[in-house]
Short mmCIF file of C-alpha atoms in Angstrom, two decimals:
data_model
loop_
_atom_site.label_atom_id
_atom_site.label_comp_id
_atom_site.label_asym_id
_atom_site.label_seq_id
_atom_site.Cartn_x
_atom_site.Cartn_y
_atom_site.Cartn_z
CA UNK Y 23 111.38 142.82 97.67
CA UNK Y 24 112.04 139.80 95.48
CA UNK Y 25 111.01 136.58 97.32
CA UNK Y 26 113.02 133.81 96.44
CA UNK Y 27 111.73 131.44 93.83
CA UNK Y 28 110.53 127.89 94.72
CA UNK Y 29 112.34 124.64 93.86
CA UNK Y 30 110.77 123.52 90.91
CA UNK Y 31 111.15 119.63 92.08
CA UNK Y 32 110.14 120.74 95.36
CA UNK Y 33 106.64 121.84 94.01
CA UNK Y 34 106.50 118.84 91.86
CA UNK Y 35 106.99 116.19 94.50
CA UNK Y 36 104.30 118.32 96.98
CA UNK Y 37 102.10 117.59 94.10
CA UNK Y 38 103.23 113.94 93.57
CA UNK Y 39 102.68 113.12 97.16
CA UNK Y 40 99.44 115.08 97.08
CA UNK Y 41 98.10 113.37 93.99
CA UNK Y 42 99.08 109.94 95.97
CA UNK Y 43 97.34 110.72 98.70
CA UNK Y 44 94.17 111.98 96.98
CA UNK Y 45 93.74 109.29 94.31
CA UNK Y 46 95.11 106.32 96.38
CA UNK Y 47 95.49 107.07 100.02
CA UNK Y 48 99.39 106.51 100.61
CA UNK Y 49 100.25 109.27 102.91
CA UNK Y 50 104.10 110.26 101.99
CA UNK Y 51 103.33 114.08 102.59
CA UNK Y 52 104.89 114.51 106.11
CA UNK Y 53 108.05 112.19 105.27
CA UNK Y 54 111.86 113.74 105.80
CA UNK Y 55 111.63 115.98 102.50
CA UNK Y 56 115.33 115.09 101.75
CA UNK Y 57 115.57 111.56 101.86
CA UNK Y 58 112.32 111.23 99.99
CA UNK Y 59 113.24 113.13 97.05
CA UNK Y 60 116.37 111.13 96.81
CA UNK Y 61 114.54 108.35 96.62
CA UNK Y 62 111.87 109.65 93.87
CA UNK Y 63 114.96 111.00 92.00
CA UNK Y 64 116.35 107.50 91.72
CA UNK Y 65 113.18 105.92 91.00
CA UNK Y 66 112.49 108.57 88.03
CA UNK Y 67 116.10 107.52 86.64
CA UNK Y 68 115.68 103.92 86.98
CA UNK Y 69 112.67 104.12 84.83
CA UNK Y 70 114.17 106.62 82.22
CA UNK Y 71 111.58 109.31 83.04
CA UNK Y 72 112.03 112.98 81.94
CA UNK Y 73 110.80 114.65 85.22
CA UNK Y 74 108.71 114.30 88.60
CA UNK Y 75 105.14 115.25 86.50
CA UNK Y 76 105.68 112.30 84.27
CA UNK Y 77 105.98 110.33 87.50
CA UNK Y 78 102.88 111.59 88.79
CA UNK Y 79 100.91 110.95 85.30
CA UNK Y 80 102.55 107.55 85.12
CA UNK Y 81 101.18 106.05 88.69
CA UNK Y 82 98.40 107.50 88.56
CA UNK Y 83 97.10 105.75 85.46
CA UNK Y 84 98.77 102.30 86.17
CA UNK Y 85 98.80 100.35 88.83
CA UNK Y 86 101.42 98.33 88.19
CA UNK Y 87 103.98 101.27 88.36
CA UNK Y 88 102.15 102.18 91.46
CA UNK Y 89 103.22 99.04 93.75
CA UNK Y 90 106.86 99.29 91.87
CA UNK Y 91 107.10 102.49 92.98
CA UNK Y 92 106.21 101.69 96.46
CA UNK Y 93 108.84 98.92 96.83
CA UNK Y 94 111.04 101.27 96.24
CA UNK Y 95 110.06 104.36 98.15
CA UNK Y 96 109.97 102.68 101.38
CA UNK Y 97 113.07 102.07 103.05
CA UNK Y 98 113.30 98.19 104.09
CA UNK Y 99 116.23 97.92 105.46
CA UNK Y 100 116.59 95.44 108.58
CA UNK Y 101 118.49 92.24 109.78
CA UNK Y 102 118.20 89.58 111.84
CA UNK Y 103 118.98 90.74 115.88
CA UNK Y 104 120.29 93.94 114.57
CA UNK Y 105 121.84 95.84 117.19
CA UNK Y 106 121.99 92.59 119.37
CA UNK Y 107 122.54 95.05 122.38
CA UNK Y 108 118.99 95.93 122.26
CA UNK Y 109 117.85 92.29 122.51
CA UNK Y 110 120.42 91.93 125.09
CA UNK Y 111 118.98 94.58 126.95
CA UNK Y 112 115.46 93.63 125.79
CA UNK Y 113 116.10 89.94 127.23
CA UNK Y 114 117.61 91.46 130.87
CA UNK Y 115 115.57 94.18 131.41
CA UNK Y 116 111.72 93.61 129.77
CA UNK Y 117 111.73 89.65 129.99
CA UNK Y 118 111.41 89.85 133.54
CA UNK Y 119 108.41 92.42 133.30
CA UNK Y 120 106.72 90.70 131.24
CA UNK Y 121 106.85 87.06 132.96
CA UNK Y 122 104.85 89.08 135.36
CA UNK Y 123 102.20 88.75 132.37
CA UNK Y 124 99.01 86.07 131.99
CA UNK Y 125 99.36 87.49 128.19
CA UNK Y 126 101.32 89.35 126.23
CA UNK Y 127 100.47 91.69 123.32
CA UNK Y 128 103.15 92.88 120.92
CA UNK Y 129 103.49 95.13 118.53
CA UNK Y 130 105.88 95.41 115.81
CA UNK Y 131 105.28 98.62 113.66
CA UNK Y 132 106.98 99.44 110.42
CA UNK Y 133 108.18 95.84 110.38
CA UNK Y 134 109.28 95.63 107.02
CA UNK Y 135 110.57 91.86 105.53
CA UNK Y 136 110.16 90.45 109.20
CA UNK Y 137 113.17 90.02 110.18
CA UNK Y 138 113.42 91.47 113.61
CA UNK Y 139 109.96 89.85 114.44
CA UNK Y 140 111.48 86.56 113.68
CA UNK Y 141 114.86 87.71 116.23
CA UNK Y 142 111.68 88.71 118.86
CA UNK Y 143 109.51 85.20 118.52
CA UNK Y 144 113.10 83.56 118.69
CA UNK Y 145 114.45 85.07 121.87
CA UNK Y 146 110.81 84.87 123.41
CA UNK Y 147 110.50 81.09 123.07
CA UNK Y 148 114.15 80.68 124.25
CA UNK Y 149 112.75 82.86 127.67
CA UNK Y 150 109.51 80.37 127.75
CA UNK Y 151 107.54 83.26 126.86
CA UNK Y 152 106.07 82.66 123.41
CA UNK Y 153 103.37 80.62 124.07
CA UNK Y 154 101.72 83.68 126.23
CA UNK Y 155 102.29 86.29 123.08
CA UNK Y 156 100.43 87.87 120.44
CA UNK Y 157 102.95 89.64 117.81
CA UNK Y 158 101.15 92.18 115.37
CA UNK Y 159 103.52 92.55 112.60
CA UNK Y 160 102.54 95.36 110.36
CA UNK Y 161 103.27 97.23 107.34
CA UNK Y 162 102.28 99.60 105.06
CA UNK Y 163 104.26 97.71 102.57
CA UNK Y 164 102.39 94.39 101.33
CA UNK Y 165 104.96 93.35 99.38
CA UNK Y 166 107.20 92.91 102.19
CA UNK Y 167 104.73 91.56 104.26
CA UNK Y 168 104.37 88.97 101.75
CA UNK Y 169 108.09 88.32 102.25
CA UNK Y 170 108.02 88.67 106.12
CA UNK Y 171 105.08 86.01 106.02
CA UNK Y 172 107.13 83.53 104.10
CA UNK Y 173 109.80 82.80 106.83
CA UNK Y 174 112.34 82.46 104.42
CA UNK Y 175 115.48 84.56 104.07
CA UNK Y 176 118.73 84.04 102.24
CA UNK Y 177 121.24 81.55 103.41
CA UNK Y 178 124.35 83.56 102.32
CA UNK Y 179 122.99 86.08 105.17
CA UNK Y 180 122.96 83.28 108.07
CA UNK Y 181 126.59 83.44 109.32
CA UNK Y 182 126.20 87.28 110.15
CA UNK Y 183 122.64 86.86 111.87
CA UNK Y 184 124.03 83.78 113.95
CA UNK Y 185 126.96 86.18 115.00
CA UNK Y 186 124.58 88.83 116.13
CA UNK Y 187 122.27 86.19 117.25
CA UNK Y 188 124.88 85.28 119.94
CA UNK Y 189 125.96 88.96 120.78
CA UNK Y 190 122.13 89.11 121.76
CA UNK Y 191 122.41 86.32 124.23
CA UNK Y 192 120.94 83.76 122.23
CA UNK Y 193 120.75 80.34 124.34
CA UNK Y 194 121.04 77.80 121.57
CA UNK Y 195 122.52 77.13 117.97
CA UNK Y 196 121.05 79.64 115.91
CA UNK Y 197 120.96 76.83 112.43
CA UNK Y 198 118.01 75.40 114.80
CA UNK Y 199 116.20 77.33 114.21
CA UNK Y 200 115.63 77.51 110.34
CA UNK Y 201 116.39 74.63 107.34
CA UNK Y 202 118.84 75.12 104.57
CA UNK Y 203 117.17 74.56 101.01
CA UNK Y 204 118.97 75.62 97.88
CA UNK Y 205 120.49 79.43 98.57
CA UNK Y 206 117.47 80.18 100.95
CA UNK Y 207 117.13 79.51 105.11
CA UNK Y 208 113.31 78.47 106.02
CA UNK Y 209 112.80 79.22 109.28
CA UNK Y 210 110.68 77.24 111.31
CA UNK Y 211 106.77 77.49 111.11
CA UNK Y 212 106.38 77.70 114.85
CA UNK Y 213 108.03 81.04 114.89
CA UNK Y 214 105.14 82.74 113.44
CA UNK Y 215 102.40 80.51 114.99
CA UNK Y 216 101.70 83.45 117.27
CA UNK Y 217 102.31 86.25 114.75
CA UNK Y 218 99.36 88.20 113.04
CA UNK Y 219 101.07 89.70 110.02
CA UNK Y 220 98.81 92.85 108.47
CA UNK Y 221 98.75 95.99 106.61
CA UNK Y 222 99.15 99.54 108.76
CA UNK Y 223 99.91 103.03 107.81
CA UNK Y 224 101.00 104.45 110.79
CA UNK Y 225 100.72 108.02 108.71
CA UNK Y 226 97.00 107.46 108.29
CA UNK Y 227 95.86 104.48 110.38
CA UNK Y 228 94.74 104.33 114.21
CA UNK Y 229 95.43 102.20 117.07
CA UNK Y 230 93.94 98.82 116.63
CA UNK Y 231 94.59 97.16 120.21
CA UNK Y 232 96.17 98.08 123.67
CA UNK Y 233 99.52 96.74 123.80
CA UNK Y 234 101.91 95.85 126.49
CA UNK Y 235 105.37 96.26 123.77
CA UNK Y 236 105.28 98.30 121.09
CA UNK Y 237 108.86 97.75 118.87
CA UNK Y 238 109.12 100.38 115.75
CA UNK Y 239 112.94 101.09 115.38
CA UNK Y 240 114.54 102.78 112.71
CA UNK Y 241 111.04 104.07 110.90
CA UNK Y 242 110.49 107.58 112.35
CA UNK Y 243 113.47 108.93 111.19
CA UNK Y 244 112.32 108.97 107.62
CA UNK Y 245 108.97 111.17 108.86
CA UNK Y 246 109.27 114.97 109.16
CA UNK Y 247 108.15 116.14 112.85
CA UNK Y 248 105.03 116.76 112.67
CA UNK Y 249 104.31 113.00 111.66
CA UNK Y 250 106.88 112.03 114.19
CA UNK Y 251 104.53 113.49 116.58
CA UNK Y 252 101.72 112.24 115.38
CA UNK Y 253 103.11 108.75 115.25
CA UNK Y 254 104.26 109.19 119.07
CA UNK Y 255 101.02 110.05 120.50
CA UNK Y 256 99.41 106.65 118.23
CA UNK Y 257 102.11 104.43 120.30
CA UNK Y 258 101.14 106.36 123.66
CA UNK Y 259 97.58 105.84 123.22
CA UNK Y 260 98.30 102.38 122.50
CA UNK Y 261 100.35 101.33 125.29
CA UNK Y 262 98.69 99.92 128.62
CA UNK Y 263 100.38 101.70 131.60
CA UNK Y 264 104.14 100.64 132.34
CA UNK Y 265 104.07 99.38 128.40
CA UNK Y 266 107.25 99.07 126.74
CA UNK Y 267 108.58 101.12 123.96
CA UNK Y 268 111.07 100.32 121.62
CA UNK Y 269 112.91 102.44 119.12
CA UNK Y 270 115.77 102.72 117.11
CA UNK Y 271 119.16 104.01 117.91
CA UNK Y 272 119.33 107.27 115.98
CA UNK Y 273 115.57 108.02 117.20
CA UNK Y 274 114.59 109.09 120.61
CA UNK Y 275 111.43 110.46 123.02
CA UNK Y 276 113.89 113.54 123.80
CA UNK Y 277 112.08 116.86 122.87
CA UNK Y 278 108.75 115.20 122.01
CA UNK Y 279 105.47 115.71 123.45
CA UNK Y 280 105.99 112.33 125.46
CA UNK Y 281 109.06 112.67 127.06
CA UNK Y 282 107.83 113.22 130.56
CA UNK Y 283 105.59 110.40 130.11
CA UNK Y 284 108.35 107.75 129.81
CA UNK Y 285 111.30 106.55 131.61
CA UNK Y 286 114.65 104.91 130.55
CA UNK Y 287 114.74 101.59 130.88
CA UNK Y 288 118.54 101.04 129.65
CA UNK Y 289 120.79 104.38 128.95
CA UNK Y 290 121.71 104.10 125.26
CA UNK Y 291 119.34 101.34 123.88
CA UNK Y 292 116.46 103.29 123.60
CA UNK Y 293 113.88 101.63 125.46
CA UNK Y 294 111.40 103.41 127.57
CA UNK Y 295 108.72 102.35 129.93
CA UNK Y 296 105.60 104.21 130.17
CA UNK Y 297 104.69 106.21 133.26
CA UNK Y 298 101.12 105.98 134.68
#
């Protein structure tokens, strides 16, 4: 019998992610195979490489290729009060939870640039809740923490987030809440007063806190199941009982380990309340 012979990319990138892992401790190994390689592919052609092994040879030896090539292997896509159903939903459902609260612990995971933590601090002041809340905003990214620290975002983006910002239920005008300069929006400092901005791997790192909202939408589906898994029993450990989770709209608790050990808050915007 003549097995059938391995992807030669497919060995390289196992050895990539291996070699990663090893010398550095970036854990990529139990990401969606698929999507990955895409992105190493393009990475390997925007830097006129020959193959995946002169990839490996080339971050390993130089740092500097190292954090390029991490910019561009994560996926940091996000927007202000995207899918402002959710934060409508979020705003009729939770908010009345959690003014139930003395103090509230929040944690965003796999926030990327920051911009749904900003949407979160905004609708929580708006609901008289900020001053009771701790945000944990974290990454495994620094460079876009760096970016999500800064507050500012570009202006030619505004009009769209104000639009969603008002789908969401926002309460006042949304230009309050940041100050033109140049081609950039700064949003206000007080936004992040409460926000604790930090570095996490949630493929290698463990819980840091119990939290009463965990938020990490649109992140697990570029892990492979068995990090999936892994990831959902971090967020149940971390959760105090009748915690909220939060997650994105293609992902879902369905066929996980946890599924019994949640409820539906709202059908359709994916947010779940944890059982005792």
């Amino acid at each position: 019998m003549i097995l059938p012979k391995p992807d030669l990319e497919d060995i390289e990138i196992q050895l990539l992610l291996q070699g990663l892992y090893l010398y550095y401790g970036y854990d990529f190994r139990n990401y969606a195979q698929a999507s990955l390689k895409r992105r190493i592919l393009s990475f390997i052609h925007s830097q006129g490489l020959k193959n995946i092994s002169a990839l490996q040879e080339k971050l390993l030896h130089d740092r500097t290729s190292l954090e390029q090539f991490l910019t561009n292997i994560t996926v940091n896509v996000t927007s202000m009060f995207r899918d402002p159903s959710f934060y409508l939903c979020f705003r009729s459902k939770v908010i009345p939870l959690l003014k139930t609260y003395p103090f509230i612990r929040i944690w965003h995971a796999g926030c990327s640039t920051g911009e749904e933590v900003y949407s979160m601090a905004i609708l929580l002041q708006e609901e008289n809740l900020y001053h009771r809340c701790r945000i944990y905003a974290t990454d495994t990214n620094e460079k876009v923490l760096q970016t999500a620290k800064s507050g500012i975002f570009p202006l030619k983006l505004m009009q769209e987030y104000t639009q969603m910002y008002l789908k969401a239920g926002g309460k006042q005008s949304f230009s309050e809440y940041y100050t033109a300069a140049y081609d950039h929006a700064i949003f206000r400092t007080t936004l992040k007063e409460n926000v604790i901005f930090a570095q996490h791997n949630l493929a290698t790192d463990s819980s840091f806190n119990e939290f009463n909202v965990i938020i990490c939408r649109n992140v697990l589906i570029y892990f492979n199941q068995i990090l999936q898994k892994q990831v959902h029993t971090l967020f149940h450990n971390s959760l105090c009982n009748f915690g909220i989770l939060g997650l994105g709209k293609q992902e879902s608790l369905r066929f996980t380990p946890y599924e019994q050990y949640y409820e539906e808050i709202a059908k359709g915007e994916k947010l779940y309340r944890r059982l005792n």
